[in-house]
GROMACS .gro file of N, CA, C and O in nm:
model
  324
    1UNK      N    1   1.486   0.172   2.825
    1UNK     CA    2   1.420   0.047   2.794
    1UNK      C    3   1.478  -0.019   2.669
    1UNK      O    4   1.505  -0.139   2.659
    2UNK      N    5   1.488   0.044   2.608
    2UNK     CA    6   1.562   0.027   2.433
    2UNK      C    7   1.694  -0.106   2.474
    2UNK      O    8   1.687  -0.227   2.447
    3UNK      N    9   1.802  -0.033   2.542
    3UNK     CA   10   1.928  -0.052   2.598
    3UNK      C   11   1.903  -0.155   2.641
    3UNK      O   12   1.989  -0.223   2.584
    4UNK      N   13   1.837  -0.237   2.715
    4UNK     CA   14   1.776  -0.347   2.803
    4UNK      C   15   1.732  -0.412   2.679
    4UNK      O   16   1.817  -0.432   2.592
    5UNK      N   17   1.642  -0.439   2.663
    5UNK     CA   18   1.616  -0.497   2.490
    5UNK      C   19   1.705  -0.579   2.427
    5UNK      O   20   1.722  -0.698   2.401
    6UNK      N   21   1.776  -0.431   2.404
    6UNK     CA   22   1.833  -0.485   2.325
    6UNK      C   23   1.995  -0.591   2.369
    6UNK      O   24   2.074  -0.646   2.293
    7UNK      N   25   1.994  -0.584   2.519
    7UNK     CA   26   2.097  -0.635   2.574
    7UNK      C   27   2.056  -0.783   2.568
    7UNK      O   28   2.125  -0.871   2.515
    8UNK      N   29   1.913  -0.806   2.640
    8UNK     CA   30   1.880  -0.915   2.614
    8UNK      C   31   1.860  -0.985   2.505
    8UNK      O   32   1.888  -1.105   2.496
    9UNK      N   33   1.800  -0.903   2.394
    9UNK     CA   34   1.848  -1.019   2.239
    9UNK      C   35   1.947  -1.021   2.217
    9UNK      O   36   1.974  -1.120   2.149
   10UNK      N   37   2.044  -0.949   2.243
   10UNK     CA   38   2.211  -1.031   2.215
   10UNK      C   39   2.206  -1.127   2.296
   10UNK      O   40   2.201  -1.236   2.239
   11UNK      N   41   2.204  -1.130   2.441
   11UNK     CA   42   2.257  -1.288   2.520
   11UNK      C   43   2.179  -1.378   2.459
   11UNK      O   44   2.216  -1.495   2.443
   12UNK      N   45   2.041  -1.325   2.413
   12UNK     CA   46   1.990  -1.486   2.353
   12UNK      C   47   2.042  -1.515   2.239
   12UNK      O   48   2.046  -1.638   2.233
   13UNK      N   49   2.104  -1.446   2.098
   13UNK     CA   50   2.118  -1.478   2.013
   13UNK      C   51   2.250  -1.513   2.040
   13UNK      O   52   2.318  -1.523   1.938
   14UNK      N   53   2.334  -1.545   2.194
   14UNK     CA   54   2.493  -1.623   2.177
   14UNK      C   55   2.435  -1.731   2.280
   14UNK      O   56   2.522  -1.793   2.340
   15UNK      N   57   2.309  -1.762   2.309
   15UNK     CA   58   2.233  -1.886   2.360
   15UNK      C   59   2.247  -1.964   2.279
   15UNK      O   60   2.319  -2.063   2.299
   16UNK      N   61   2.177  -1.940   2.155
   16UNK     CA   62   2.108  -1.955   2.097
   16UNK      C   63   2.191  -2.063   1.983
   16UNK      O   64   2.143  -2.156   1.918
   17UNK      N   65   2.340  -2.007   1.988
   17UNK     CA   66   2.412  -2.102   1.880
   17UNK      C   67   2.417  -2.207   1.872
   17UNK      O   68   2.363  -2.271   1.963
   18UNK      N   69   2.467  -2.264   1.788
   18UNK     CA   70   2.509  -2.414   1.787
   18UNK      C   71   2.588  -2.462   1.867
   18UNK      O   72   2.691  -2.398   1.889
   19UNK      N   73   2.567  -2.583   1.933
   19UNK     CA   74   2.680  -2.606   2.030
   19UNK      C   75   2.731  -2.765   1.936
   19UNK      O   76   2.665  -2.850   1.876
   20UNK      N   77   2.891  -2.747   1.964
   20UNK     CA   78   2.988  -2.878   1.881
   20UNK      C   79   2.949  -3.020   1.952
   20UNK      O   80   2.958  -3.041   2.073
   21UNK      N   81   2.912  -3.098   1.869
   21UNK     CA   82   2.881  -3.214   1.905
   21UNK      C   83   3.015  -3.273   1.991
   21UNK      O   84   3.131  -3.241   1.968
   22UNK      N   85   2.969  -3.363   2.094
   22UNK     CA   86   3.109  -3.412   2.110
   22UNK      C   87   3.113  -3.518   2.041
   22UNK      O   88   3.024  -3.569   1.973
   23UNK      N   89   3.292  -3.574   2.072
   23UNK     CA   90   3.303  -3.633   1.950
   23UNK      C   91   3.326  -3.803   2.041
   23UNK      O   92   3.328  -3.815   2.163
   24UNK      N   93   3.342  -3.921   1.938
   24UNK     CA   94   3.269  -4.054   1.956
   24UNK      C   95   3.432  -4.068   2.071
   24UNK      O   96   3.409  -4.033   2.187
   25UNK      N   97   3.558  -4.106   2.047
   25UNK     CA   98   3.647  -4.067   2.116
   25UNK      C   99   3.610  -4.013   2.254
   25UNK      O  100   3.614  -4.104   2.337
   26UNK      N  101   3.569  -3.875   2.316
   26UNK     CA  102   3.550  -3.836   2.419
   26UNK      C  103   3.435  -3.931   2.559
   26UNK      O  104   3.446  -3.957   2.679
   27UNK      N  105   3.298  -3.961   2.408
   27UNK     CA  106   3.259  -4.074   2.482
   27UNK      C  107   3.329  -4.180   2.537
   27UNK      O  108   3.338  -4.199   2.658
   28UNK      N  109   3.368  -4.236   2.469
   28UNK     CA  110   3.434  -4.374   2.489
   28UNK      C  111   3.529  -4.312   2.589
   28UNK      O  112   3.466  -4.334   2.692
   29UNK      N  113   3.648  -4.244   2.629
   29UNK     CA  114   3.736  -4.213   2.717
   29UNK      C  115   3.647  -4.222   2.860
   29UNK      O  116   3.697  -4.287   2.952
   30UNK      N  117   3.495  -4.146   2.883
   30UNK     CA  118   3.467  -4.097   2.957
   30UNK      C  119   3.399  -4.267   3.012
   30UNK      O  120   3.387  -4.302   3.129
   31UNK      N  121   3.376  -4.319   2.936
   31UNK     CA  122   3.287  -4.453   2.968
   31UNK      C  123   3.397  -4.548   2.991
   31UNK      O  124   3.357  -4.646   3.054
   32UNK      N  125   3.511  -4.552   2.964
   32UNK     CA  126   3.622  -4.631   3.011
   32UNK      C  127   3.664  -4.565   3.142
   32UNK      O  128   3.739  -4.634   3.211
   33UNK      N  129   3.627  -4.426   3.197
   33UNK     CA  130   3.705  -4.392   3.292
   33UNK      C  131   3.588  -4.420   3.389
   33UNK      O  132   3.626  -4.417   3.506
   34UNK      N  133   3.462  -4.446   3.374
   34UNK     CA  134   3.365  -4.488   3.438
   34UNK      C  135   3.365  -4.611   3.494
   34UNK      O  136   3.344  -4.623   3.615
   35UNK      N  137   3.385  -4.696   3.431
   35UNK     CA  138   3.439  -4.910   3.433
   35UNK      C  139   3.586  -4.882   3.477
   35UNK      O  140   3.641  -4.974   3.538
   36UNK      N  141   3.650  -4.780   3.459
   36UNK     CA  142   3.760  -4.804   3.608
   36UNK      C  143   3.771  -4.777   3.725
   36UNK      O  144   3.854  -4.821   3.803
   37UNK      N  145   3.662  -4.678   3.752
   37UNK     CA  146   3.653  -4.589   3.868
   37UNK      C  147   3.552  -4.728   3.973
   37UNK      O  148   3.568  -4.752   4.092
   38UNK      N  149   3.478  -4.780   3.901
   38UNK     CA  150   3.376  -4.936   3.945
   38UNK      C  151   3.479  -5.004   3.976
   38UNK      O  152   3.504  -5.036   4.092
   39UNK      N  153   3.533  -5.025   3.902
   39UNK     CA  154   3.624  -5.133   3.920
   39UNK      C  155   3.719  -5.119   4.033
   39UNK      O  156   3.724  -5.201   4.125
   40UNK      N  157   3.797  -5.011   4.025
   40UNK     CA  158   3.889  -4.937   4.154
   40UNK      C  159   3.806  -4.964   4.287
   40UNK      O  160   3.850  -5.012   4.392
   41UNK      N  161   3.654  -4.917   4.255
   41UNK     CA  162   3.599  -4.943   4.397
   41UNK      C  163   3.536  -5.132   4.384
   41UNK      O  164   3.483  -5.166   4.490
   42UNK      N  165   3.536  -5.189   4.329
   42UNK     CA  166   3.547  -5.319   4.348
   42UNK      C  167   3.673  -5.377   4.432
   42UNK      O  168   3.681  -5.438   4.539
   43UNK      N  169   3.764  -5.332   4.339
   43UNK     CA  170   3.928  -5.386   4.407
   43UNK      C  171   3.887  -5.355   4.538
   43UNK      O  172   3.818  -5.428   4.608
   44UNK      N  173   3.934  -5.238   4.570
   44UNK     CA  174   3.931  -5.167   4.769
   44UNK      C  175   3.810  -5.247   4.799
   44UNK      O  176   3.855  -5.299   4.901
   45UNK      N  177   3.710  -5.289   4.791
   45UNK     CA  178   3.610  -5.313   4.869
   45UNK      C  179   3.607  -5.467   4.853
   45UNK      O  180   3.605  -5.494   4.973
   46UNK      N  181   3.605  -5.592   4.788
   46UNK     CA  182   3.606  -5.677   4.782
   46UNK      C  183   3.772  -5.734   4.806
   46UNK      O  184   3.800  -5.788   4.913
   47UNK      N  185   3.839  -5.724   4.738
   47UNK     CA  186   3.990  -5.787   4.695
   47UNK      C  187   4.098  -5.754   4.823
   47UNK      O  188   4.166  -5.836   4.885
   48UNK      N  189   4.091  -5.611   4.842
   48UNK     CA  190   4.152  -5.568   4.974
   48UNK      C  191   4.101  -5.541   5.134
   48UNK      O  192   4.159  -5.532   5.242
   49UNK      N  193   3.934  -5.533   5.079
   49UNK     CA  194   3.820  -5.603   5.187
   49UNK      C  195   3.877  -5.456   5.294
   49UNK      O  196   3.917  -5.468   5.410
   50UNK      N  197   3.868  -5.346   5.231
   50UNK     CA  198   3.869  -5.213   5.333
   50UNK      C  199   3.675  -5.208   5.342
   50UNK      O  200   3.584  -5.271   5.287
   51UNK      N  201   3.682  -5.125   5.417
   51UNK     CA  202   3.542  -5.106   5.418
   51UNK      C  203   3.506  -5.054   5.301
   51UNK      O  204   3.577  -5.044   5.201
   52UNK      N  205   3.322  -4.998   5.323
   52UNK     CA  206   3.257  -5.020   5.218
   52UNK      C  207   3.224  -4.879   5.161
   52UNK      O  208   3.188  -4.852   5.047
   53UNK      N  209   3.249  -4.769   5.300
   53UNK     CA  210   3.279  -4.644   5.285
   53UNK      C  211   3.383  -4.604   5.246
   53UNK      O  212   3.374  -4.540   5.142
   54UNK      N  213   3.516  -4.617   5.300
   54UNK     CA  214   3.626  -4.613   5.242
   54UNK      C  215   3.675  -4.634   5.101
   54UNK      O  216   3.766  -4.566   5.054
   55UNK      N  217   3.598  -4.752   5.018
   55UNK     CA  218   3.616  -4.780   4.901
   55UNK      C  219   3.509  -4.679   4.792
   55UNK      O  220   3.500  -4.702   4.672
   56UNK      N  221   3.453  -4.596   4.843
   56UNK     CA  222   3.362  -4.553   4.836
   56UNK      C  223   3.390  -4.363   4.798
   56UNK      O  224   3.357  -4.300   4.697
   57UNK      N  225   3.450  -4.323   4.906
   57UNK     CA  226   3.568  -4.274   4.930
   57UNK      C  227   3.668  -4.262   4.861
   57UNK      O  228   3.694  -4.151   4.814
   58UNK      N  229   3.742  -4.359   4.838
   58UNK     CA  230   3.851  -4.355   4.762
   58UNK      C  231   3.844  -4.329   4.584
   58UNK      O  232   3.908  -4.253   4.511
   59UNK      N  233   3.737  -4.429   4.555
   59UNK     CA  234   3.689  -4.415   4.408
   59UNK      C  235   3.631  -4.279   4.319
   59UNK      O  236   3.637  -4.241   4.202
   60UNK      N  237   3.541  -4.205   4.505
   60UNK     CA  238   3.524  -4.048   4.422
   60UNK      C  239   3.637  -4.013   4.447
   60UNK      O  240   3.661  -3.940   4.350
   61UNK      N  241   3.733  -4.012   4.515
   61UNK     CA  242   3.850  -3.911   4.515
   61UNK      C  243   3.954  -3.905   4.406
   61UNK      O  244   4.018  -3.806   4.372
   62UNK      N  245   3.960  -4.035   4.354
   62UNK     CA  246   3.976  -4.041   4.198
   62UNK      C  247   3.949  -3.986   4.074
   62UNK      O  248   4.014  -3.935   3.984
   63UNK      N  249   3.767  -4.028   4.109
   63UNK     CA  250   3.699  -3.988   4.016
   63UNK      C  251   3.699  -3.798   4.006
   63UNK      O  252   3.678  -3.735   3.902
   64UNK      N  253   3.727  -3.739   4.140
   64UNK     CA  254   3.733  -3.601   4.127
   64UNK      C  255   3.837  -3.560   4.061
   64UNK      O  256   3.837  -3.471   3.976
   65UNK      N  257   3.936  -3.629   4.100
   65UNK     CA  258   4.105  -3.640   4.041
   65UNK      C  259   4.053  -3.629   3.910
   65UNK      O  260   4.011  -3.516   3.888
   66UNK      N  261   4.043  -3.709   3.817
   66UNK     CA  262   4.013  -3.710   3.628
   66UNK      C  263   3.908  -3.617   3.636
   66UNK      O  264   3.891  -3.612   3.514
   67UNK      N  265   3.819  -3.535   3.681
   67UNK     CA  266   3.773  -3.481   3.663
   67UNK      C  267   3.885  -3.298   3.695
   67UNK      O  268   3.885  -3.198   3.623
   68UNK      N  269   3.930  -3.312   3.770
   68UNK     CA  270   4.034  -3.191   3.768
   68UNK      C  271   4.142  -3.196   3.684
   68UNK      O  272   4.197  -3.087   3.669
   69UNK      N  273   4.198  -3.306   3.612
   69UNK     CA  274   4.299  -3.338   3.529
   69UNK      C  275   4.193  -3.266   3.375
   69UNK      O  276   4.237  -3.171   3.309
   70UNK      N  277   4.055  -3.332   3.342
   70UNK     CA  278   3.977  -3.343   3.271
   70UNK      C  279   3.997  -3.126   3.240
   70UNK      O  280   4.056  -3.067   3.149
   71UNK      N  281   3.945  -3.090   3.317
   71UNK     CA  282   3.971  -2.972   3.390
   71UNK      C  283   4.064  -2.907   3.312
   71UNK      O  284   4.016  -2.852   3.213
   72UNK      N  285   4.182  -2.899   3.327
   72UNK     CA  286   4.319  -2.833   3.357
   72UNK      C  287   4.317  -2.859   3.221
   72UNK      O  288   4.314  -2.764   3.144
   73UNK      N  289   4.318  -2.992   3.171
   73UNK     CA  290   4.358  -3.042   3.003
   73UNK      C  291   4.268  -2.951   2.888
   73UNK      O  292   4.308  -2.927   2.774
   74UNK      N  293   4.153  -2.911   2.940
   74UNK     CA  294   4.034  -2.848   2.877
   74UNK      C  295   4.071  -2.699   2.829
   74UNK      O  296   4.068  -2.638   2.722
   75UNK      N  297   4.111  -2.667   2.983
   75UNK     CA  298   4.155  -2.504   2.975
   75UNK      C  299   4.255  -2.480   2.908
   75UNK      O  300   4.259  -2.377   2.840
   76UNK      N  301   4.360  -2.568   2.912
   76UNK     CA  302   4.461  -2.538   2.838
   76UNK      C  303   4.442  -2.546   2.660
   76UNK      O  304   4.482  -2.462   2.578
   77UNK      N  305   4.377  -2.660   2.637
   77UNK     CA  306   4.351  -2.642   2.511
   77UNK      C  307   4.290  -2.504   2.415
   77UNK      O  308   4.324  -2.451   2.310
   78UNK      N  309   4.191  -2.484   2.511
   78UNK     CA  310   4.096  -2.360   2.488
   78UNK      C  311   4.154  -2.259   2.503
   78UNK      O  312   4.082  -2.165   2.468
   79UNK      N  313   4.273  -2.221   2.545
   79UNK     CA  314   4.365  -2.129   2.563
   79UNK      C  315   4.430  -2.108   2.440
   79UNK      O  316   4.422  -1.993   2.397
   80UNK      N  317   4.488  -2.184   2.376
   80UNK     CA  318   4.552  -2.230   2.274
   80UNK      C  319   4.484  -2.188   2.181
   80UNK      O  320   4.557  -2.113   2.116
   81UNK      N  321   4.377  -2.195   2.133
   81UNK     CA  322   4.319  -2.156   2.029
   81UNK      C  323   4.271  -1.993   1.972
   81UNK      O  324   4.214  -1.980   1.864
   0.00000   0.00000   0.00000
């Protein structure tokens, strides 16, 4: 019982830390990549007049894209350190 205990107040006390603010930079990247990903699906759906799924479609497949780039760029950093 001890062993158990005490396993569990360690995971809470690395819960428990501080977590790093993010920083004003990361916002802003993430909110510009937001007003392009709209916008991308504006273009396809209005301008090139594909359908409404398709543009729809296309904009998450993007949006998954910077999110796997987002990804890859992360790990590597964190590697590094």
């Amino acid at each position: 019982m001890t062993v158990d205990r005490d396993a569990i107040r360690d995971q809470r006390a690395e819960q428990d830390e501080p977590t790093t603010d993010v920083s004003t930079t990361t916002v802003v990247a993430y909110v510009f990549a937001a007003v392009l990903l709209v916008a991308w699906f504006l273009f396809g759906w209005l301008v090139q007049r594909q359908g409404f799924v398709a543009s729809v479609g296309e904009a998450a497949g993007t949006g998954f894209g910077l999110l796997l780039v987002v990804a890859v760029v992360g790990t590597v950093r964190r590697s590094r350190r």
